[in-house]
PDB file of C-alpha atoms in Angstrom:
ATOM      1  CA  MET A   3     135.017 166.468 -10.615  1.00 51.00           C
ATOM      2  CA  LYS A   4     131.417 164.960 -12.010  1.00 61.00           C
ATOM      3  CA  LEU A   5     128.053 165.539 -12.533  1.00 72.00           C
ATOM      4  CA  GLY A   6     126.269 165.001  -9.247  1.00 81.00           C
ATOM      5  CA  MET A   7     123.140 165.849  -7.224  1.00 84.00           C
ATOM      6  CA  ARG A   8     124.872 168.183  -3.432  1.00 83.00           C
ATOM      7  CA  LYS A   9     123.329 166.310  -0.009  1.00 84.00           C
ATOM      8  CA  THR A  10     121.443 168.452   1.428  1.00 83.00           C
ATOM      9  CA  SER A  11     121.301 169.716   5.243  1.00 87.00           C
ATOM     10  CA  LEU A  12     118.512 171.068   6.598  1.00 88.00           C
ATOM     11  CA  ALA A  13     120.312 171.899   9.290  1.00 91.00           C
ATOM     12  CA  LYS A  14     122.934 174.440   7.448  1.00 87.00           C
ATOM     13  CA  SER A  15     119.663 175.437   5.560  1.00 85.00           C
ATOM     14  CA  PHE A  16     117.798 177.097   8.491  1.00 88.00           C
ATOM     15  CA  LYS A  17     120.430 178.598  10.023  1.00 86.00           C
ATOM     16  CA  ALA A  18     121.790 180.765   6.231  1.00 82.00           C
ATOM     17  CA  ARG A  19     117.754 181.423   6.621  1.00 84.00           C
ATOM     18  CA  THR A  20     117.190 182.369  10.243  1.00 86.00           C
ATOM     19  CA  THR A  21     120.901 184.454  10.300  1.00 81.00           C
ATOM     20  CA  ALA A  22     119.656 187.496  11.854  1.00 84.00           C
ATOM     21  CA  LYS A  23     119.595 190.578   9.277  1.00 84.00           C
ATOM     22  CA  TYR A  24     121.156 193.436  11.723  1.00 88.00           C
ATOM     23  CA  LYS A  25     123.890 190.001  12.531  1.00 89.00           C
ATOM     24  CA  ARG A  26     124.701 190.694   8.572  1.00 87.00           C
ATOM     25  CA  LYS A  27     125.005 194.743   9.331  1.00 89.00           C
ATOM     26  CA  VAL A  28     127.624 194.118  12.595  1.00 92.00           C
ATOM     27  CA  LYS A  29     129.552 192.497  10.499  1.00 90.00           C
ATOM     28  CA  LYS A  30     129.420 194.587   6.996  1.00 91.00           C
ATOM     29  CA  ALA A  31     129.989 197.461   9.316  1.00 94.00           C
ATOM     30  CA  LEU A  32     132.982 195.674  11.369  1.00 95.00           C
ATOM     31  CA  ILE A  33     135.289 193.557   8.655  1.00 90.00           C
ATOM     32  CA  PRO A  34     136.084 194.926   5.615  1.00 88.00           C
ATOM     33  CA  GLY A  35     135.563 192.622   2.394  1.00 85.00           C
ATOM     34  CA  TYR A  36     132.655 190.908   4.689  1.00 87.00           C
ATOM     35  CA  GLY A  37     129.716 190.586   1.969  1.00 84.00           C
ATOM     36  CA  LYS A  38     131.285 191.212  -0.921  1.00 88.00           C
ATOM     37  CA  LYS A  39     131.769 190.187  -3.850  1.00 89.00           C
ATOM     38  CA  GLY A  40     135.216 187.936  -4.470  1.00 89.00           C
ATOM     39  CA  MET A  41     136.081 188.326  -1.446  1.00 90.00           C
ATOM     40  CA  GLY A  42     136.700 184.964  -1.059  1.00 89.00           C
ATOM     41  CA  TRP A  43     139.482 184.098  -3.930  1.00 93.00           C
ATOM     42  CA  ILE A  44     141.805 186.754  -2.354  1.00 90.00           C
ATOM     43  CA  LYS A  45     141.220 185.767   0.940  1.00 89.00           C
ATOM     44  CA  ASN A  46     141.069 181.531   0.243  1.00 93.00           C
ATOM     45  CA  PRO A  47     141.993 180.898  -3.613  1.00 96.00           C
ATOM     46  CA  LYS A  48     142.268 177.601  -3.615  1.00 97.00           C
ATOM     47  CA  ARG A  49     138.938 177.087  -2.037  1.00 95.00           C
ATOM     48  CA  ALA A  50     137.005 179.522  -4.565  1.00 95.00           C
ATOM     49  CA  ALA A  51     138.416 177.738  -7.849  1.00 96.00           C
ATOM     50  CA  TYR A  52     137.235 174.709  -6.295  1.00 94.00           C
ATOM     51  CA  ASN A  53     134.085 175.839  -5.344  1.00 92.00           C
ATOM     52  CA  LYS A  54     133.506 177.564  -8.830  1.00 93.00           C
ATOM     53  CA  ALA A  55     133.953 174.301 -10.175  1.00 93.00           C
ATOM     54  CA  TYR A  56     131.875 172.166  -7.446  1.00 91.00           C
ATOM     55  CA  LYS A  57     129.379 174.859  -8.571  1.00 88.00           C
ATOM     56  CA  LYS A  58     129.868 174.531 -11.618  1.00 90.00           C
ATOM     57  CA  THR A  59     129.580 170.519 -12.618  1.00 90.00           C
ATOM     58  CA  THR A  60     126.328 169.563  -9.611  1.00 89.00           C
ATOM     59  CA  PHE A  61     123.311 170.488  -8.741  1.00 88.00           C
ATOM     60  CA  SER A  62     120.467 171.427  -5.542  1.00 82.00           C
ATOM     61  CA  ILE A  63     117.245 168.799  -5.134  1.00 80.00           C
ATOM     62  CA  TRP A  64     115.633 172.338  -5.881  1.00 76.00           C
ATOM     63  CA  ASP A  65     116.731 173.312  -8.856  1.00 79.00           C
ATOM     64  CA  LEU A  66     114.383 170.567 -10.014  1.00 80.00           C
ATOM     65  CA  PHE A  67     111.746 172.483  -9.327  1.00 82.00           C
ATOM     66  CA  LYS A  68     112.760 175.794 -10.464  1.00 74.00           C
TER      67      LYS A  68
END
């Protein structure tokens, strides 16, 4: 994997910011492990490994403003 800039998706960014906290609270109450750190490794280790490497080797346009 090479170092590069991630493409931003305005639709996904908007969806993440507008998901109601009440919806997350309901999911957390109903689904065991929802929102817990490290659950991705249990659920899908291959995807979790890819995401970890991807996150470390790329950067977002928003990182340039930090």
